[in-house]
Coordinates of C-alpha atoms and ligand atoms in Angstrom, one line a residue:
Chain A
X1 CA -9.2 16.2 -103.9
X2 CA -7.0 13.0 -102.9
X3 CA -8.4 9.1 -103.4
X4 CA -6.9 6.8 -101.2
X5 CA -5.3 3.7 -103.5
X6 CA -8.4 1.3 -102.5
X7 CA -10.9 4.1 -104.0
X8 CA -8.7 4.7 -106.9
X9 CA -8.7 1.4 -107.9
X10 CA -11.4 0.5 -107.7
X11 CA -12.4 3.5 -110.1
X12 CA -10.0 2.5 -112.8
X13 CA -11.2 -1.4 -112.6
X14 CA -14.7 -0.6 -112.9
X15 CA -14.0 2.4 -115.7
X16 CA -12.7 -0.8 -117.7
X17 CA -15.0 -3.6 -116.3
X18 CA -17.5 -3.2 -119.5
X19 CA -17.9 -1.6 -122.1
X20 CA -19.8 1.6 -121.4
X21 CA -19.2 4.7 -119.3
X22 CA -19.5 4.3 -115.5
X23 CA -20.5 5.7 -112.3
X24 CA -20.9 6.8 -108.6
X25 CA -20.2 8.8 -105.6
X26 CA -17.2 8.7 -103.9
X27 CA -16.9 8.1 -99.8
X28 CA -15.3 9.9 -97.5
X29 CA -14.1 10.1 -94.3
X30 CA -16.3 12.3 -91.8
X31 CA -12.7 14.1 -90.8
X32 CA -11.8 14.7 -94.6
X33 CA -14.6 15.5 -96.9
X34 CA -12.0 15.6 -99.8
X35 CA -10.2 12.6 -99.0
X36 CA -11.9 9.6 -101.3
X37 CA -11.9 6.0 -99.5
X38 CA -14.6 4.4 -101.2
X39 CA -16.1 4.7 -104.9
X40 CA -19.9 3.0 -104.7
X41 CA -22.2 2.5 -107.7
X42 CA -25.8 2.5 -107.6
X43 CA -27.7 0.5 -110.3
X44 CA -27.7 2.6 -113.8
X45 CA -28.3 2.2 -117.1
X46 CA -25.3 2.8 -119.4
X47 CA -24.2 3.1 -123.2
X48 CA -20.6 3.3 -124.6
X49 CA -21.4 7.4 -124.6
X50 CA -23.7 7.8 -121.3
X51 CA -25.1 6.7 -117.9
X52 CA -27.7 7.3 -115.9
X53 CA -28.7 6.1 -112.4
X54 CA -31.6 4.6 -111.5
X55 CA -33.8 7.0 -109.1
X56 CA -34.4 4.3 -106.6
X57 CA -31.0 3.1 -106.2
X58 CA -30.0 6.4 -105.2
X59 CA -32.4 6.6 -102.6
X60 CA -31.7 3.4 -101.5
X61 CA -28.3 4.2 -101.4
X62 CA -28.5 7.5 -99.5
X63 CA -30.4 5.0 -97.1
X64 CA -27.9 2.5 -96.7
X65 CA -25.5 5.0 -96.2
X66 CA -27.3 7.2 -93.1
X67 CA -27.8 3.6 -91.5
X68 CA -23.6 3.1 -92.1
X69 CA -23.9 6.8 -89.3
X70 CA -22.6 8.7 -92.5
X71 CA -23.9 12.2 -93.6
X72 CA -25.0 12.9 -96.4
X73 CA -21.4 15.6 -96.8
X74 CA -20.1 12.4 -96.6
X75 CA -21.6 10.3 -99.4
X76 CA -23.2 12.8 -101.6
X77 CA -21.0 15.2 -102.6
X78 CA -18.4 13.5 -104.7
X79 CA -20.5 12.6 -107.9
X80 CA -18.1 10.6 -110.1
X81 CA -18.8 9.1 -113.6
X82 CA -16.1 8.0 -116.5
X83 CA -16.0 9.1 -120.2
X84 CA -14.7 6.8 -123.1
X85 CA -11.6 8.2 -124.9
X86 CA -9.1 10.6 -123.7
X87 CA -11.4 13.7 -122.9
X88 CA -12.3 14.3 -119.3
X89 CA -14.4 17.7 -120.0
X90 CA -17.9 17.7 -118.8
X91 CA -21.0 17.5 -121.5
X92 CA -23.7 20.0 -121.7
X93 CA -25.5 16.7 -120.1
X94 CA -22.9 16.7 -117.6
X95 CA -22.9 20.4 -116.6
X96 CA -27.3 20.4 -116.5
X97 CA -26.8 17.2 -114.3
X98 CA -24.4 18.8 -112.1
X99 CA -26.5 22.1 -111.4
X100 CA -30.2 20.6 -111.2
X101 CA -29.2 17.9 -108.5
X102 CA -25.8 19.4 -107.0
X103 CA -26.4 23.4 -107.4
X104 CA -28.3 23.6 -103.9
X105 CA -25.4 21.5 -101.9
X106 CA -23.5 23.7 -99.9
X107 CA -21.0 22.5 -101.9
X108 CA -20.6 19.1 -104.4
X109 CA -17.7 18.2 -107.0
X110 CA -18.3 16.6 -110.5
X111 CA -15.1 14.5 -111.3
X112 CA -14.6 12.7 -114.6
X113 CA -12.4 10.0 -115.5
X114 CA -11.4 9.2 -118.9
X115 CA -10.9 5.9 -120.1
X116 CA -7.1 7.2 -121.1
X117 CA -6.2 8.2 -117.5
X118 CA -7.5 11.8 -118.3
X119 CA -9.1 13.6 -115.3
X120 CA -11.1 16.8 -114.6
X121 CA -12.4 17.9 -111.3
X122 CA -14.1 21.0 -110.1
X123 CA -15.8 22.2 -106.9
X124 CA -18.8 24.2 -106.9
X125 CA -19.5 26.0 -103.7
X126 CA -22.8 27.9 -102.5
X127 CA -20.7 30.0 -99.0
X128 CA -20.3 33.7 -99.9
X129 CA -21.0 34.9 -103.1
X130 CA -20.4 31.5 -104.6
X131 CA -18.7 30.0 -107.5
X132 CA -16.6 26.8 -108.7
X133 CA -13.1 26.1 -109.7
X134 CA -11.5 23.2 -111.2
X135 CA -9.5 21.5 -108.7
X136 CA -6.2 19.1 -108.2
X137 CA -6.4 15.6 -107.8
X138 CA -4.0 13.2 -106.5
X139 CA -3.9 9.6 -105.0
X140 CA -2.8 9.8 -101.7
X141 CA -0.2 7.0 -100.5
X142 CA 0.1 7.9 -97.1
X143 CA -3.2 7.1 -95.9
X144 CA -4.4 3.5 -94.8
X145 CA -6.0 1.3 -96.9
X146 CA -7.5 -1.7 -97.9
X147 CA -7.0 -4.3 -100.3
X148 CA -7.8 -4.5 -103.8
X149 CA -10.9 -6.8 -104.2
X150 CA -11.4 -7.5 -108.0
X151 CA -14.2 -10.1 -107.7
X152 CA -16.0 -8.3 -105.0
X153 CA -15.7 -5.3 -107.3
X154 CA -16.8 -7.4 -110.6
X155 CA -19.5 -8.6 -108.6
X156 CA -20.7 -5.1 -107.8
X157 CA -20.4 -3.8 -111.9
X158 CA -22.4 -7.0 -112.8
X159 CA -25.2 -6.4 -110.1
X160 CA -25.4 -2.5 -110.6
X161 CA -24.4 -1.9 -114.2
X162 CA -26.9 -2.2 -117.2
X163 CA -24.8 -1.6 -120.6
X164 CA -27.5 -0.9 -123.6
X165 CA -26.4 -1.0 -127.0
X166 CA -25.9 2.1 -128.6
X167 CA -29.3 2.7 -131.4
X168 CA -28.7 6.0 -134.2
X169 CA -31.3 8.7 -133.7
X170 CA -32.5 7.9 -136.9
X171 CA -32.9 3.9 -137.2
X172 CA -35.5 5.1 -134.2
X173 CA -37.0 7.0 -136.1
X174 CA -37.5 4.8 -139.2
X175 CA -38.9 2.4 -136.6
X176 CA -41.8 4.7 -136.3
X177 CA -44.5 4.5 -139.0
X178 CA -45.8 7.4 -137.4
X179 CA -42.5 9.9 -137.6
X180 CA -41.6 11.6 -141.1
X181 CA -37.9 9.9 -141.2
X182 CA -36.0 13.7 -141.3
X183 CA -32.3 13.5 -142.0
X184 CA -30.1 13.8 -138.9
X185 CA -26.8 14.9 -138.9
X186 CA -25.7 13.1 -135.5
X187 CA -26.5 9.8 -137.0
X188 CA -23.6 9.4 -139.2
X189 CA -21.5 10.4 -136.2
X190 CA -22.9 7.4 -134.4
X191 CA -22.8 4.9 -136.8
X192 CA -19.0 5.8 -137.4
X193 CA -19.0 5.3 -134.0
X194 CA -20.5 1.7 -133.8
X195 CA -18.4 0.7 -136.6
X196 CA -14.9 1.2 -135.5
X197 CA -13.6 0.6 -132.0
X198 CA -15.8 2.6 -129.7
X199 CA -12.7 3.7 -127.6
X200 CA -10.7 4.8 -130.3
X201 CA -13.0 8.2 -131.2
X202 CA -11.6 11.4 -130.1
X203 CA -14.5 13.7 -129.0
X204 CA -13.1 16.5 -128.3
X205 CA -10.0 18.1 -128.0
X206 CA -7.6 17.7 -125.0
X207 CA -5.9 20.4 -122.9
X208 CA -3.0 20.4 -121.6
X209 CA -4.0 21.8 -118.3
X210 CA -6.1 18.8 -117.2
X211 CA -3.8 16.1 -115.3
X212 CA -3.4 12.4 -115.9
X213 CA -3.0 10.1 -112.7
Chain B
X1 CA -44.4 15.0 -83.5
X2 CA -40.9 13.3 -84.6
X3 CA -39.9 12.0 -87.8
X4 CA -36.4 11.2 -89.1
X5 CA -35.3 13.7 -92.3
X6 CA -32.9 13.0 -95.0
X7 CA -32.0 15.0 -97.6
X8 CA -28.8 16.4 -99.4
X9 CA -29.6 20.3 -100.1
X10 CA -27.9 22.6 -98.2
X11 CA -25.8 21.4 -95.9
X12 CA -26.9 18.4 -96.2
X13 CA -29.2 16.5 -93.3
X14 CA -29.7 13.0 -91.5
X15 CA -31.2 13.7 -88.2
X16 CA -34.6 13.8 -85.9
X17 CA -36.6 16.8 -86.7
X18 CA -40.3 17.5 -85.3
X19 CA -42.8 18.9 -87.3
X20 CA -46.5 19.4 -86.8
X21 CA -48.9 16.8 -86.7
X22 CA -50.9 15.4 -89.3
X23 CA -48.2 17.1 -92.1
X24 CA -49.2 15.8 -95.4
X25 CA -46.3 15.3 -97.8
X26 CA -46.4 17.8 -99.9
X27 CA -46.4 20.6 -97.3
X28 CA -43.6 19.1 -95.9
X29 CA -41.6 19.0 -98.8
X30 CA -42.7 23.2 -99.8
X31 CA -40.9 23.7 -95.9
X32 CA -37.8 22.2 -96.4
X33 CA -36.8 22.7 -100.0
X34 CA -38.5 25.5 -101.1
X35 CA -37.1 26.4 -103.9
X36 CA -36.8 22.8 -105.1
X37 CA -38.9 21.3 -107.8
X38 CA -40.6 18.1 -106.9
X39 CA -40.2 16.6 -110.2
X40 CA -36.6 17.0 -109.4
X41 CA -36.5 14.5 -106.2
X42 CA -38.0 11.2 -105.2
X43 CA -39.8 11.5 -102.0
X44 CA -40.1 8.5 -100.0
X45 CA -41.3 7.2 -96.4
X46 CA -39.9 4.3 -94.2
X47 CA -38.2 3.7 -98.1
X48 CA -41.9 3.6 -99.8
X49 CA -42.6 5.5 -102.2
X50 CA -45.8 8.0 -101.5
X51 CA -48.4 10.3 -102.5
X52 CA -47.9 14.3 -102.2
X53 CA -51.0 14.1 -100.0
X54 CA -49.8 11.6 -97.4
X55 CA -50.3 12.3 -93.8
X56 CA -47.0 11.9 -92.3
X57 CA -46.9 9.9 -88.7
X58 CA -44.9 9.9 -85.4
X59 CA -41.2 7.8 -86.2
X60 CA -41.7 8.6 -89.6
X61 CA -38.4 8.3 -92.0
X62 CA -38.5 10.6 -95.0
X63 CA -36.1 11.0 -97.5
X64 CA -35.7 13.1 -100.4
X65 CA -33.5 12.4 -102.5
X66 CA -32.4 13.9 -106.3
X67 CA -33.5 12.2 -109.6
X68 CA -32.1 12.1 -113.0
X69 CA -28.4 11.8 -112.3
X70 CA -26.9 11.1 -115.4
X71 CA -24.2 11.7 -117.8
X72 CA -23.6 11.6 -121.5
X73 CA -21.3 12.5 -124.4
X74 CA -23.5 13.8 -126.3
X75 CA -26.4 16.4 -125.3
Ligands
LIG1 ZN1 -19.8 12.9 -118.8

């Protein structure tokens, strides 16, 4: 898969425009369905570890788009989203995502973009006995393409992206006179997390397979 | 009667279809993605969002599109 240099920008920018994890589809041309020209968020709600989009904006979005004379190959496919740190692997979150709303495409791509510059990509296909492979990823110079925009693009993360702070499972739960408050072991992990710099966690390992751009 | 469809399953779709008259939503939904869940999608008309028993009209716009696209870290 290829990004043009406006698309790829414009990813990085907004990967570092707040705080939080980020994300959208990518657009592409109707000749080349793996040639990125445009990365566009829909409104979502976000955390330093998470994001989610809002149901609505997506089908406003898919909308907007058809009235643009796009199809949906066009617009849909590409599902992009960023992760803090330096580990571009997909989450158990990320992989259910992926195959609930992307397993009945013909074909789709999840593509991650670490904070670091980390990336992962893979194409999952339905043709023939199916299946789905990670995949290259480059910026492609030799196409045409527009200039960077970085108020239009502020604009656009202020407008679409809600950051909530991050809360530990169990400070919920003591919040509830209702709940037994039960010991839970992820809640040290976040409160280590909200106590240094967020970025600086490793999560998991990194391979030396995945490419940086 | 004509209606305009869009949806993303498959190969993906944007275009006039016709369908029979006085369609309610729901049956319309079981034709097209039959093996889809409709918890999983948000089904709207002319961008509103509607009822499972709905009668869909002549110049119609429905769209179904996918819910609960999200991402995390942690599971
Ligand atoms: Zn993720």
């Amino acid at each position: 898969m290829r990004f043009n240099p406006f698309a790829w920008a414009k990813l990085k920018f907004l990967c570092h425009a707040g705080d939080s994890e980020i994300g959208g589809f990518g657009i592409t041309s109707r000749d080349d369905l793996l040639l990125v020209e445009d990365f566009v968020t829909v409104k979502q709600s976000t955390t330093a570890i998470s994001v989610k989009f809002d149901d609505v904006a997506v089908a406003e979005f898919f909308e907007d788009q058809v009235d643009a004379d796009r199809m949906p190959e066009q617009f849909a496919r590409i599902w992009l989203h960023t992760h803090p740190g330096d580990c571009p692997n997909p989450s158990s979150t990320d992989e259910v995502t992926f195959a609930r709303v992307f397993g009945n495409c013909d074909w789709a791509i999840m593509f991650i973009l670490a904070r670091g510059g980390q990336t992962y990509c893979r194409l999952r296909f339905n043709s023939g006995p199916g299946g789905s492979m990670n995949i290259p990823v480059a910026v492609d110079f030799y196409t045409s393409f527009a200039a960077s925009d970085h108020t239009a693009w502020q604009k656009e993360h202020k407008r679409n992206v809600t950051i909530e702070p991050l809360v530990p499972r169990n400070r919920l739960l003591a919040q509830s006179d209702d709940w037994d408050l039960v010991e839970d072991p992820f809640a040290n992990e976040v409160e280590a997390l909200l106590e240094d710099d967020m970025f600086e966690f490793e999560v998991e390992s990194w391979e030396d397979d995945q490419c940086r751009i | 009667m004509r209606i305009l469809f869009i949806n993303n399953d498959g190969a993906g779709f944007a275009d006039h279809i016709e369908i029979e008259s006085n369609m309610p939503v729901a049956k319309f939904f079981a034709q097209k993605l039959p093996h889809g869940r409709p918890e999983d999608y948000l089904i709207r008309v002319n961008r509103q969002p509607v009822s499972r028993d709905q009668i869909l009209r002549e110049g119609d716009r429905v769209t179904i599109t996918p819910r609960k696209i999200e991402g995390a870290i942690v599971s």
